[in-house]
mmCIF file of C-alpha atoms and ligand atoms in Angstrom:
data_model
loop_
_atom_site.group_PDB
_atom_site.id
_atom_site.type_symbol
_atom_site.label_atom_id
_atom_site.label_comp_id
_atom_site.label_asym_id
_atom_site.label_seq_id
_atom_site.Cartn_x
_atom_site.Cartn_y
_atom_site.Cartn_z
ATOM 1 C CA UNK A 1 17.558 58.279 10.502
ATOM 2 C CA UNK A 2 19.721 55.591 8.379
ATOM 3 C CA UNK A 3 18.364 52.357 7.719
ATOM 4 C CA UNK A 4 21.754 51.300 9.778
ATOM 5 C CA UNK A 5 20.700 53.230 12.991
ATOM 6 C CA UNK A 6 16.943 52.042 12.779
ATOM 7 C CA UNK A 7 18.317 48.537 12.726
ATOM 8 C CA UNK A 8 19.991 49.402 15.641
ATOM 9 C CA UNK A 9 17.179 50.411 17.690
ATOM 10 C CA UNK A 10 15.024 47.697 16.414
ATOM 11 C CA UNK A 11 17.398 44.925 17.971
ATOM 12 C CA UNK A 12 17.889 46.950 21.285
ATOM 13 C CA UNK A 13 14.076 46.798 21.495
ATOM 14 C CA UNK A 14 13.769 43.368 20.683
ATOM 15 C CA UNK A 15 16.231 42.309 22.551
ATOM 16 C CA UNK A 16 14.620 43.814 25.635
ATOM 17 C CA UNK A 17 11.212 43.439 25.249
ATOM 18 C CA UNK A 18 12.201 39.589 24.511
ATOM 19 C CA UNK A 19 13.593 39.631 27.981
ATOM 20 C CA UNK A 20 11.496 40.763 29.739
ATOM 21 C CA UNK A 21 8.123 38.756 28.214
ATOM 22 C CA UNK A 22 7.251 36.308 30.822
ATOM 23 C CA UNK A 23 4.359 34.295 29.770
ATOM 24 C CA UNK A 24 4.252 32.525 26.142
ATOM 25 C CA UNK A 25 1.458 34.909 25.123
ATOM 26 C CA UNK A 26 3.631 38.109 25.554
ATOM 27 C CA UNK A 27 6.249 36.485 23.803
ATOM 28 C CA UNK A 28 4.169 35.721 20.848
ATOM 29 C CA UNK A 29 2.979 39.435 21.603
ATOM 30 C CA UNK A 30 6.587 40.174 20.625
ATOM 31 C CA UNK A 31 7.641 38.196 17.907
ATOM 32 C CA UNK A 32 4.445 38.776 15.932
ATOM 33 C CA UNK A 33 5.618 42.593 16.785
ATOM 34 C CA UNK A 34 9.141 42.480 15.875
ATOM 35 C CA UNK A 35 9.957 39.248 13.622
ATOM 36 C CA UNK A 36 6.093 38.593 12.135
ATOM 37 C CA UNK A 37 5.063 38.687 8.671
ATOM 38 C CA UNK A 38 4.380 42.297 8.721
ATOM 39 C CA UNK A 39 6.269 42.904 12.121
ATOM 40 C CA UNK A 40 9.111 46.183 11.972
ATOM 41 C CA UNK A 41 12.329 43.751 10.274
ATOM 42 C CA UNK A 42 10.123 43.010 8.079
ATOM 43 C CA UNK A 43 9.484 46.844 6.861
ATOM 44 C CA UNK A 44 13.073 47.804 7.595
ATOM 45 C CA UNK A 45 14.252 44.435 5.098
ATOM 46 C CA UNK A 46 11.719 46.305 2.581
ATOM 47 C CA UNK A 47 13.995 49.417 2.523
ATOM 48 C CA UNK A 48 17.067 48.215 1.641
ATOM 49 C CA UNK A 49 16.297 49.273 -1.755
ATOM 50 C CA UNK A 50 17.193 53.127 -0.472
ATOM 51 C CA UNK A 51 20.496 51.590 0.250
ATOM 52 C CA UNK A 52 23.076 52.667 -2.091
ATOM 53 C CA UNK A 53 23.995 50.101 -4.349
ATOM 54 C CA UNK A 54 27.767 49.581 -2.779
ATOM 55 C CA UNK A 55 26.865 49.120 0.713
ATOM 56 C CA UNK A 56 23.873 46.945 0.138
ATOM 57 C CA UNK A 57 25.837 43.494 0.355
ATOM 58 C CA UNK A 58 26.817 45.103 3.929
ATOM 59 C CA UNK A 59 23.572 46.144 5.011
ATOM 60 C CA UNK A 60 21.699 43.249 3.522
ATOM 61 C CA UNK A 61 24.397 40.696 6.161
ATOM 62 C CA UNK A 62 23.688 43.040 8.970
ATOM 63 C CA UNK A 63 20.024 43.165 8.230
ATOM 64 C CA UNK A 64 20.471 38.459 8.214
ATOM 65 C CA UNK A 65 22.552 38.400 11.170
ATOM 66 C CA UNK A 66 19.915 40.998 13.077
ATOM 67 C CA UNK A 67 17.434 38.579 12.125
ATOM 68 C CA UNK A 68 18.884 35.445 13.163
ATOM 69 C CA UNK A 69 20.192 37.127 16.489
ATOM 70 C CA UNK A 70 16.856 37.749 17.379
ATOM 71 C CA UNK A 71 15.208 34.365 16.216
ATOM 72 C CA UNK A 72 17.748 32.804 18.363
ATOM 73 C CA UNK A 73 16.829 34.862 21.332
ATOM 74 C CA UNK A 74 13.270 34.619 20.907
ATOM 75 C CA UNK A 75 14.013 30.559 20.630
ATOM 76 C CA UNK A 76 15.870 30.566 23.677
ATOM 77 C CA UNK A 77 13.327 32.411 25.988
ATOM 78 C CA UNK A 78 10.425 30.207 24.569
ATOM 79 C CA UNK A 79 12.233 27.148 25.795
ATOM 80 C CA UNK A 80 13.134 28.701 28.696
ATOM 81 C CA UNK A 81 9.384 29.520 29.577
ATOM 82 C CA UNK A 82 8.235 26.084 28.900
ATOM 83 C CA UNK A 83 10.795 24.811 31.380
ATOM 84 C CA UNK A 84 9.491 27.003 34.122
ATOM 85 C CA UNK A 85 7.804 25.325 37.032
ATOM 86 C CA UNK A 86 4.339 26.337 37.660
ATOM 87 C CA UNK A 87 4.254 29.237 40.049
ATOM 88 C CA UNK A 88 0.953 28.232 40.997
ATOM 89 C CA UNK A 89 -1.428 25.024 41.829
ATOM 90 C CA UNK A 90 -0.311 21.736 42.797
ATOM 91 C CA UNK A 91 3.034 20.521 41.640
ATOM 92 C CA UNK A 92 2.671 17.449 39.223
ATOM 93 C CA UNK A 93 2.744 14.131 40.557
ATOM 94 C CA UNK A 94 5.053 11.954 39.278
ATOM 95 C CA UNK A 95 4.311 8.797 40.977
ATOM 96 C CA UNK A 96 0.822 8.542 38.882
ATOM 97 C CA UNK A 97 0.893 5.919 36.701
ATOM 98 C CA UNK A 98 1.396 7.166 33.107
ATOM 99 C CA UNK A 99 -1.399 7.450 30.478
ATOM 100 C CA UNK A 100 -1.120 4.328 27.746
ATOM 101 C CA UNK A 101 -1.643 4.761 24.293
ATOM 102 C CA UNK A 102 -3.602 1.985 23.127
ATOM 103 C CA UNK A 103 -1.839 1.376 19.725
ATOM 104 C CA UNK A 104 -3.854 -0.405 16.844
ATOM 105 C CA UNK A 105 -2.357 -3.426 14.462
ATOM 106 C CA UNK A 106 -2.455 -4.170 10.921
ATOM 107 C CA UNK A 107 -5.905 -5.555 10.148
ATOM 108 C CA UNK A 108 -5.044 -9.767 9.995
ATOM 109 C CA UNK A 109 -6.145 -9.781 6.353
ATOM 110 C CA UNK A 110 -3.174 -6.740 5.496
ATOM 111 C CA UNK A 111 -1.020 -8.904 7.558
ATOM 112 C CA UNK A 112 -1.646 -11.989 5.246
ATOM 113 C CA UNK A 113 -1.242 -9.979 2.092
ATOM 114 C CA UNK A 114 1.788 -8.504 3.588
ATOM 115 C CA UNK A 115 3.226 -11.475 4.011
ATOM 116 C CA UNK A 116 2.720 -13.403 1.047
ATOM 117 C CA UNK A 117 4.006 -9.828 -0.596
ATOM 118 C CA UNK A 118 7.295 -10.198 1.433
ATOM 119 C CA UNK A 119 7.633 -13.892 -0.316
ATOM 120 C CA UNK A 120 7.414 -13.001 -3.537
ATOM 121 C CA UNK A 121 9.289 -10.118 -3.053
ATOM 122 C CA UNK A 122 12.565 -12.032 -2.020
ATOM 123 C CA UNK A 123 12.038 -14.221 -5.151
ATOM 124 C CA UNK A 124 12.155 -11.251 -7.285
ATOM 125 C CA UNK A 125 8.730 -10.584 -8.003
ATOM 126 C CA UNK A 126 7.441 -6.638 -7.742
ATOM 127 C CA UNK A 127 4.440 -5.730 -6.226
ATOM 128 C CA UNK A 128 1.666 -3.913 -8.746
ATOM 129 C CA UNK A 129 -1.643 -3.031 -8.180
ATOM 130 C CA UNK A 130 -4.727 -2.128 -10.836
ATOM 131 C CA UNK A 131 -8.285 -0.683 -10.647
ATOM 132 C CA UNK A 132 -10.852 -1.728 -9.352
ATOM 133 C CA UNK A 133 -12.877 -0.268 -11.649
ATOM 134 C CA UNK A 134 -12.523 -2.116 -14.081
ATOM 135 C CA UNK A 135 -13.733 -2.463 -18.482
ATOM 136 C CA UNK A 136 -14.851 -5.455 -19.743
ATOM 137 C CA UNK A 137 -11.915 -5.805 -21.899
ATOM 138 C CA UNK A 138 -9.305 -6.315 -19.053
ATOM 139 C CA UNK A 139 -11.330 -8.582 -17.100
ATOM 140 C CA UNK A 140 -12.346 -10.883 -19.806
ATOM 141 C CA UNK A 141 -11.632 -10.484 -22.972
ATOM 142 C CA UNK A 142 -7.920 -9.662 -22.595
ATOM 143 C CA UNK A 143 -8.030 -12.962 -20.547
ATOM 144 C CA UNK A 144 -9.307 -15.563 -23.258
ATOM 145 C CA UNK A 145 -12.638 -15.138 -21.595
ATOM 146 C CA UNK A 146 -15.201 -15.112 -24.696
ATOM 147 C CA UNK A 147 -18.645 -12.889 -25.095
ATOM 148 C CA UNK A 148 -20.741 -16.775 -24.557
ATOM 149 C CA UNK A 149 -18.702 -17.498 -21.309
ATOM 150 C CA UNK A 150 -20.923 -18.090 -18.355
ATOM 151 C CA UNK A 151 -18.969 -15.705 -15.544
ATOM 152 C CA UNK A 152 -19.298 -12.995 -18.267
ATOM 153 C CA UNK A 153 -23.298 -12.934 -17.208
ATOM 154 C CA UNK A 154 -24.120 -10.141 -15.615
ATOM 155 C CA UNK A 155 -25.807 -12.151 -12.385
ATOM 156 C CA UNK A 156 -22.443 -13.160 -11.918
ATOM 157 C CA UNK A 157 -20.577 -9.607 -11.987
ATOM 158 C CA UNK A 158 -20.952 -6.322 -10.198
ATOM 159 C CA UNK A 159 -22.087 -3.909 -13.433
ATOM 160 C CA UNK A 160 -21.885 -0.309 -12.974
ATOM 161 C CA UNK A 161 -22.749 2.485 -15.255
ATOM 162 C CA UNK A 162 -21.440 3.000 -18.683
ATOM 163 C CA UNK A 163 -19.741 -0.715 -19.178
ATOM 164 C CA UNK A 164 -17.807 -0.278 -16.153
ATOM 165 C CA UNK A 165 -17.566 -2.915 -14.252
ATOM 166 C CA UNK A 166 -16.359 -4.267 -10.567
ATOM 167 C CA UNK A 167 -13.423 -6.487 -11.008
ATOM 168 C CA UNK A 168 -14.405 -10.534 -10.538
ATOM 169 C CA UNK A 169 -10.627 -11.091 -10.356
ATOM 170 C CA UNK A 170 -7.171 -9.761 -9.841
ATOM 171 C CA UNK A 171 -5.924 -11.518 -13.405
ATOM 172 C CA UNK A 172 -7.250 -7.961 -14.504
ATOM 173 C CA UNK A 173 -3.758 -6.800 -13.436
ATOM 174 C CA UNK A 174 -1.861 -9.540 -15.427
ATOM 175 C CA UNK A 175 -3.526 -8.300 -18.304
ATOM 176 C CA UNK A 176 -2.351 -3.753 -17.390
ATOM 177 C CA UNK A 177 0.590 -5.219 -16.776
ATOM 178 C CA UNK A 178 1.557 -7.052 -19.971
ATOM 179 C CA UNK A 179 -0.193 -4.410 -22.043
ATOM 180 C CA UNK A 180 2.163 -1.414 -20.413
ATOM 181 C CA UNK A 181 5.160 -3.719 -20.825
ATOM 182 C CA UNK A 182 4.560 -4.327 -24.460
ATOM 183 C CA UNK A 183 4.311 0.049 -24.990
ATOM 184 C CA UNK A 184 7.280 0.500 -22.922
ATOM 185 C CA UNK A 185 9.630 -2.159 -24.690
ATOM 186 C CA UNK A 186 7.273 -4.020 -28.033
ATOM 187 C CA UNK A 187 6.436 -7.805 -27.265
ATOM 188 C CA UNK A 188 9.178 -9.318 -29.503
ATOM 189 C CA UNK A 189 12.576 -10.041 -29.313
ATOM 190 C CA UNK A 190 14.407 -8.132 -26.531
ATOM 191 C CA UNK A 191 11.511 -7.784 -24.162
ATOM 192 C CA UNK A 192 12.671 -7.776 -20.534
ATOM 193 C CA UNK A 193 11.077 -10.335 -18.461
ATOM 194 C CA UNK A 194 8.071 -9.761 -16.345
ATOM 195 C CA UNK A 195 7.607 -11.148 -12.336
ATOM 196 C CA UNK A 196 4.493 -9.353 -10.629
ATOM 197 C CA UNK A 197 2.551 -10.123 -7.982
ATOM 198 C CA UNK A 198 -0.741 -7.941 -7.657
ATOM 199 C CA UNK A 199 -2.616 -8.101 -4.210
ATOM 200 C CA UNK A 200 -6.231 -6.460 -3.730
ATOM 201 C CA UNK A 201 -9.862 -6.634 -3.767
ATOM 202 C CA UNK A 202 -12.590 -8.353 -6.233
ATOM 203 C CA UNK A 203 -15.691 -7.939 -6.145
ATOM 204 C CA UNK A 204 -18.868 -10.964 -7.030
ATOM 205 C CA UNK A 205 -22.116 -10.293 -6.571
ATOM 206 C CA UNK A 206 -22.638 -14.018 -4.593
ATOM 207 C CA UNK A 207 -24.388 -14.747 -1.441
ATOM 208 C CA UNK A 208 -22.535 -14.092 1.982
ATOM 209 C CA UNK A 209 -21.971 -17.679 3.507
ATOM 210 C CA UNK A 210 -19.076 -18.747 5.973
ATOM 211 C CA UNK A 211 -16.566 -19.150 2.333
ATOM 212 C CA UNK A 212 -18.361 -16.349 0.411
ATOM 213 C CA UNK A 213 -17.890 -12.901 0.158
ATOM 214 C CA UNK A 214 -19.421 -10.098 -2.489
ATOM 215 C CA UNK A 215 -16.305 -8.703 -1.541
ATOM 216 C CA UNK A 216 -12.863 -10.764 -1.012
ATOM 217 C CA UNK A 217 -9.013 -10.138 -2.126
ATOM 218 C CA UNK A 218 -7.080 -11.899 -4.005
ATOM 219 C CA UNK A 219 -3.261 -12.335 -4.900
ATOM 220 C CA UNK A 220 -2.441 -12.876 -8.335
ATOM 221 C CA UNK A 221 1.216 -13.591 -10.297
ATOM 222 C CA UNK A 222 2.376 -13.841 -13.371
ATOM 223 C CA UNK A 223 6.177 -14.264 -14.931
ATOM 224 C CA UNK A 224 6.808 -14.251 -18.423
ATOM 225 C CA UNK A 225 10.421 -14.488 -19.820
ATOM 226 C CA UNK A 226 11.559 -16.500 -22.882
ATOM 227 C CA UNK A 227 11.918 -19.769 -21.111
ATOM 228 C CA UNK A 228 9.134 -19.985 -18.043
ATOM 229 C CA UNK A 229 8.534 -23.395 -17.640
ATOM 230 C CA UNK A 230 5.826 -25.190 -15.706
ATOM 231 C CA UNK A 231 8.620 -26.790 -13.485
ATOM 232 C CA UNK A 232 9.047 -23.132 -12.540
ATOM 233 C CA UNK A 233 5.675 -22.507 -12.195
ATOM 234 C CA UNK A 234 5.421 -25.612 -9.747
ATOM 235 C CA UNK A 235 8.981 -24.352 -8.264
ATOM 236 C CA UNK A 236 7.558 -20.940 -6.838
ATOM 237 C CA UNK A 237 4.395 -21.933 -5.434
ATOM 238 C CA UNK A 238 5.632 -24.986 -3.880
ATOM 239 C CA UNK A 239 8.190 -22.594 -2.264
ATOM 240 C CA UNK A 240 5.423 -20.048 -1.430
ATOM 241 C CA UNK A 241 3.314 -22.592 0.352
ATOM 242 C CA UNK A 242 6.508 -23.959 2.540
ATOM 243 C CA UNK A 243 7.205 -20.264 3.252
ATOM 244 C CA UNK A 244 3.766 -19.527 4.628
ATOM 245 C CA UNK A 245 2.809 -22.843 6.065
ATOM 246 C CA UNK A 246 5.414 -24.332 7.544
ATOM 247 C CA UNK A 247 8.512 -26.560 5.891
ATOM 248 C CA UNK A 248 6.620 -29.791 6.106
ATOM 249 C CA UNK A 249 3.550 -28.232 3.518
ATOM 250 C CA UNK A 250 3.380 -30.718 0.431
ATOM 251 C CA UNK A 251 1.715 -29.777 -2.194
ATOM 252 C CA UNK A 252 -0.023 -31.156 -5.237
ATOM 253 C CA UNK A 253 -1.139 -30.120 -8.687
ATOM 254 C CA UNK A 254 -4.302 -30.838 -10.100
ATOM 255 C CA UNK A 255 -5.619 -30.486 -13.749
ATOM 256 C CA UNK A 256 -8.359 -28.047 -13.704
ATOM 257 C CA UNK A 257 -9.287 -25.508 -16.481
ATOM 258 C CA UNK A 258 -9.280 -21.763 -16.747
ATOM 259 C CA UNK A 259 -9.224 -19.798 -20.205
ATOM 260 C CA UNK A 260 -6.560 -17.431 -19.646
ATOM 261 C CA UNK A 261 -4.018 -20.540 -18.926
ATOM 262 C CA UNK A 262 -2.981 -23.339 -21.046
ATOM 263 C CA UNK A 263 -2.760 -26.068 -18.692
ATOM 264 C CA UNK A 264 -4.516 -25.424 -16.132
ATOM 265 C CA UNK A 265 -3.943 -26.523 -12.443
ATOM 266 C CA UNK A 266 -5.582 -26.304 -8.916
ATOM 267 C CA UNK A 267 -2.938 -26.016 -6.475
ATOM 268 C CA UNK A 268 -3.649 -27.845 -3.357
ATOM 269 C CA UNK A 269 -1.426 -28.008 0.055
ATOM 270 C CA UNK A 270 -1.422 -30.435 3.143
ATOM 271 C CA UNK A 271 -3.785 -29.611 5.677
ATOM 272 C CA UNK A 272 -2.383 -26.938 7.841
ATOM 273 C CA UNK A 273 -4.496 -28.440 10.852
ATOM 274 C CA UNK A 274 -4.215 -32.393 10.828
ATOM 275 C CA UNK A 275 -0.514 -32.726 8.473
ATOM 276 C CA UNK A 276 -2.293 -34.814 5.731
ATOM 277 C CA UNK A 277 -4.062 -37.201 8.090
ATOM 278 C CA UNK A 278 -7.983 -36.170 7.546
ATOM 279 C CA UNK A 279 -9.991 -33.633 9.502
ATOM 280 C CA UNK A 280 -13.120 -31.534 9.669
ATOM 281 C CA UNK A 281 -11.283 -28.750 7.347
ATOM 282 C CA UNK A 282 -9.869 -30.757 4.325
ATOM 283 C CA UNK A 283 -12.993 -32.824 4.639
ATOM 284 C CA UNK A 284 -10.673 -36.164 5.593
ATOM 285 C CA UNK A 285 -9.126 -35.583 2.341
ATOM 286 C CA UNK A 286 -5.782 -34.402 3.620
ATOM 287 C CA UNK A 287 -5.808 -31.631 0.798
ATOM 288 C CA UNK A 288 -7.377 -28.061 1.057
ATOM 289 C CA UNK A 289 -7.327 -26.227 -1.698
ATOM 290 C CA UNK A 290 -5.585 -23.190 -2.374
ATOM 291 C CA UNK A 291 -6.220 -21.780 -6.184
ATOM 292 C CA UNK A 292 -5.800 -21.938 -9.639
ATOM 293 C CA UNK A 293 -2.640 -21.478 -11.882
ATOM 294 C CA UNK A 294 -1.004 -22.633 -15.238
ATOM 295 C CA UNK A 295 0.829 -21.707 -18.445
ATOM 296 C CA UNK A 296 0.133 -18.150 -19.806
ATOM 297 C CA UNK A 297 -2.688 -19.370 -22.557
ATOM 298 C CA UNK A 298 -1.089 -18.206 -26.315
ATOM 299 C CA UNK A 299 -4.318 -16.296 -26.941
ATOM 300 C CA UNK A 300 -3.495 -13.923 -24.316
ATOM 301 C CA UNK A 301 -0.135 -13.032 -25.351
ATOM 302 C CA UNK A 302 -1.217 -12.413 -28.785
ATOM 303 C CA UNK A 303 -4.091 -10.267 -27.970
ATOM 304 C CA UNK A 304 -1.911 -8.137 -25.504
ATOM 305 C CA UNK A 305 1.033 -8.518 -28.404
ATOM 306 C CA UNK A 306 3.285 -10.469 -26.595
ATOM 307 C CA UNK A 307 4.893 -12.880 -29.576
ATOM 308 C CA UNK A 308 3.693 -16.090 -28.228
ATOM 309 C CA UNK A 309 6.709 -18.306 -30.107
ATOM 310 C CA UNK A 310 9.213 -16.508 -27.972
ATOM 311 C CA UNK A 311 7.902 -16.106 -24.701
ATOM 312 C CA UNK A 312 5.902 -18.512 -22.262
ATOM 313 C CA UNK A 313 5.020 -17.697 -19.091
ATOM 314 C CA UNK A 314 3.320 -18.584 -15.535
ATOM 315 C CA UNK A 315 0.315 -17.367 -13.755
ATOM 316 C CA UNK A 316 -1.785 -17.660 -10.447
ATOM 317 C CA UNK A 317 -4.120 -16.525 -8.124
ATOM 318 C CA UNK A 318 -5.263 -17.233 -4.905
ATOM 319 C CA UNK A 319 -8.421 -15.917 -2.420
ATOM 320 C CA UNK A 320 -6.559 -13.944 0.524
ATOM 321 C CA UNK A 321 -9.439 -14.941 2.396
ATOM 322 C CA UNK A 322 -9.351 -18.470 1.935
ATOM 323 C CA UNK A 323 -5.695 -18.599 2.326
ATOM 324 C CA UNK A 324 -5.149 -16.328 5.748
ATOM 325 C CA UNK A 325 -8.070 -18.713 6.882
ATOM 326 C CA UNK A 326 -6.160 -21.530 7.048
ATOM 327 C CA UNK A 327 -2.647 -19.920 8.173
ATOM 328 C CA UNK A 328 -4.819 -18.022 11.561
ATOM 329 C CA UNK A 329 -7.550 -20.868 11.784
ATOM 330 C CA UNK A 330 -10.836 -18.641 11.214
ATOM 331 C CA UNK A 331 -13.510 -20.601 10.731
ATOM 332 C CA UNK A 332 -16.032 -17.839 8.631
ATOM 333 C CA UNK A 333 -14.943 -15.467 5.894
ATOM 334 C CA UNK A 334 -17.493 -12.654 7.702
ATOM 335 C CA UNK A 335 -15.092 -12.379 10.618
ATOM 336 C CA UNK A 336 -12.807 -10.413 8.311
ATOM 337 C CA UNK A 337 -15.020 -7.557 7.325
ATOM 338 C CA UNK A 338 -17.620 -7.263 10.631
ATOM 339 C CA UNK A 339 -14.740 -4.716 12.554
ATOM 340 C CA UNK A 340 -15.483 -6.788 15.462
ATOM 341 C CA UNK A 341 -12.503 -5.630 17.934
ATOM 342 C CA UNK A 342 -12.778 -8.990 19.863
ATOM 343 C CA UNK A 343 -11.735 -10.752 16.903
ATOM 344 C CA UNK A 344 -9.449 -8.468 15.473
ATOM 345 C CA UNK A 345 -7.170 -7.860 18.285
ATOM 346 C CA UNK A 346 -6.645 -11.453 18.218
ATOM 347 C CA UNK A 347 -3.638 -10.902 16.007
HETATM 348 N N1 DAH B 401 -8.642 -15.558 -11.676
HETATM 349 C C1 DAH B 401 -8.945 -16.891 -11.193
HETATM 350 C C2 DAH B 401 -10.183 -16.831 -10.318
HETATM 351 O O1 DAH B 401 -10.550 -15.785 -9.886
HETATM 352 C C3 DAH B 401 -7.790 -17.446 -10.433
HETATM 353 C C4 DAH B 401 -6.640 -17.772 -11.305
HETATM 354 C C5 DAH B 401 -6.528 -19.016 -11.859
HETATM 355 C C6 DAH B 401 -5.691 -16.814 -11.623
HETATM 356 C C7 DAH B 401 -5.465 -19.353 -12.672
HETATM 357 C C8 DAH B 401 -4.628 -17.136 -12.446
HETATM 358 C C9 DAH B 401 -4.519 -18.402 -12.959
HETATM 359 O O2 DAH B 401 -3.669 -16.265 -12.762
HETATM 360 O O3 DAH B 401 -3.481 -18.710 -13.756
HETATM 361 O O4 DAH B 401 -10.765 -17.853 -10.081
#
């Protein structure tokens, strides 16, 4: 027989035997028969090749629209069967209450980093994220940190094998970031200007307390561009803090030191829980403390090859922790990492 006339048959069969399946499992029966991998179209599609060459664009149509005729019917009796009623047992009850899906939320310290994110995000800054992993060079040196500092003992970071080492801070990032730039476009003249922000987890090896953590998050920024001034720097993060706290947030600048920035300042805000006035929180000062920033230190430009007469540039970093603290009014650090349901589903 032609290829033509078994094509024929093949459909009349299907078609039939498609009809007259009734229960899913016959119809699978069928289309694992007819329309499976190594079902009959399948072995009939393999002979096209006896086909003579001018009537194969003919055949090869009839042979698609066979197909998709059958497909279609097969389709249309499966949803058919999963409409039928039950012909047996107890109808369903549709007055039961429905089953609820309990649905989780975002874990309150992804919430906080989200948030501050979103912030920085509308002022232009893109969101980049490093290792945590990390080498010596990008957590220190690359940072102005020298060989004699004191965090650069080993009591006071995670060491792992072969001078790896668990990042102590998120600054690591400032320092990928500036290196990658400086491959992609050289540090001189022409270089486009950087705004990151870098969100994730550091790692000390200190002693768990109500503020201490082996293992906290932190966010960290940095924008470089030929004419970042400190009135910028103070600009941003006085806008960040109104953004997350609350419009009436002052805040407040203190000297403070750091190596990788040249100066150095502690940013403070206004008590989020008594306005300024003094409380058990800010310690009656009015201030609470909210982390370190300052001028992109010359040393670091040069060693990542940034030229250091034409660009300047701001930088900061904050504990999540200690930050998302204050803004949902937790009172120990632990809360954050026990997976205690009665706390999380707080927020
Ligand atoms: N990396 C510092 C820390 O962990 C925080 C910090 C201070 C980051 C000043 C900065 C900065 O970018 O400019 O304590």
């Amino acid at each position: 027989m032609s290829l033509q006339d078994d094509l024929d048959a093949l459909r009349d069969d299907a078609l039939r035997e498609i009809a007259a399946a009734d229960s899913p499992d016959l119809l699978e029966a069928v289309r694992v028969r007819f329309l499976g991998r190594s079902g009959s179209l399948k072995d009939l599609m393999g002979r096209i090749k006896e086909v003579p060459p001018a009537d194969k664009k003919v055949v090869g149509q009839r042979l698609n629209a066979v197909k998709e005729e059958l497909e279609a019917a097969w389709d249309g009796k499966k949803a058919s069967l999963a409409d039928a009623r039950p012909t047996s047992g107890p109808l369903p009850d549709p007055t039961l209450p429905g089953r609820t899906q309990p649905l989780g939320t975002l874990h309150p310290l992804t919430q906080a980093m989200e948030r501050f994110c979103g912030i920085f995000e509308r002022l232009g800054f893109t969101i980049r994220q490093g290792p945590e992993i990390e080498d010596v060079f990008h957590n220190f040196d690359a940072l102005n940190m020298p060989d004699d500092h004191p965090v650069r003992d080993q009591a006071d970071t995670f060491v792992l094998e072969n001078d790896a080492i668990l990042r102590s801070q998120t600054s690591t990032v400032q320092a990928r970031v500036m290196e990658e730039h400086v491959r992609r476009y050289g540090g001189g003249k022409g270089m486009p200007p950087i705004r990151i922000v870098s969100p994730g987890r550091t790692y000390r090896p200190d002693s768990v307390d109500a503020t201490h953590h082996y293992g906290f998050s932190q966010i960290e920024g940095l924008a470089v561009d030929t004419d970042v001034t400190m009135a910028d720097l103070k600009g941003f993060l006085a806008l960040f803090a109104r953004e997350t706290f609350g419009e009436a947030t002052k805040t407040r600048f203190r000297p403070s030191f750091f190596p990788f920035t040249e100066p150095s300042a502690e940013l403070d805000i206004s008590c989020v829980f008594c306005g300024g006035t003094g409380c058990r929180v800010c310690k009656n000062s009015g201030w609470v403390e909210l982390g370190g920033c300052g001028m992109v230190h010359p040393n670091v430009f040069d060693v990542l090859g940034i030229d250091s007469e034409l660009f300047t540039g701001f930088a900061f970093g904050f504990g999540i922790e200690r930050v998302a603290m204050f803004m949902l009014g937790v009172d120990d650090i632990r809360r954050f990492s026990e997976n205690d349901l009665r706390f999380l589903r707080q927020f």
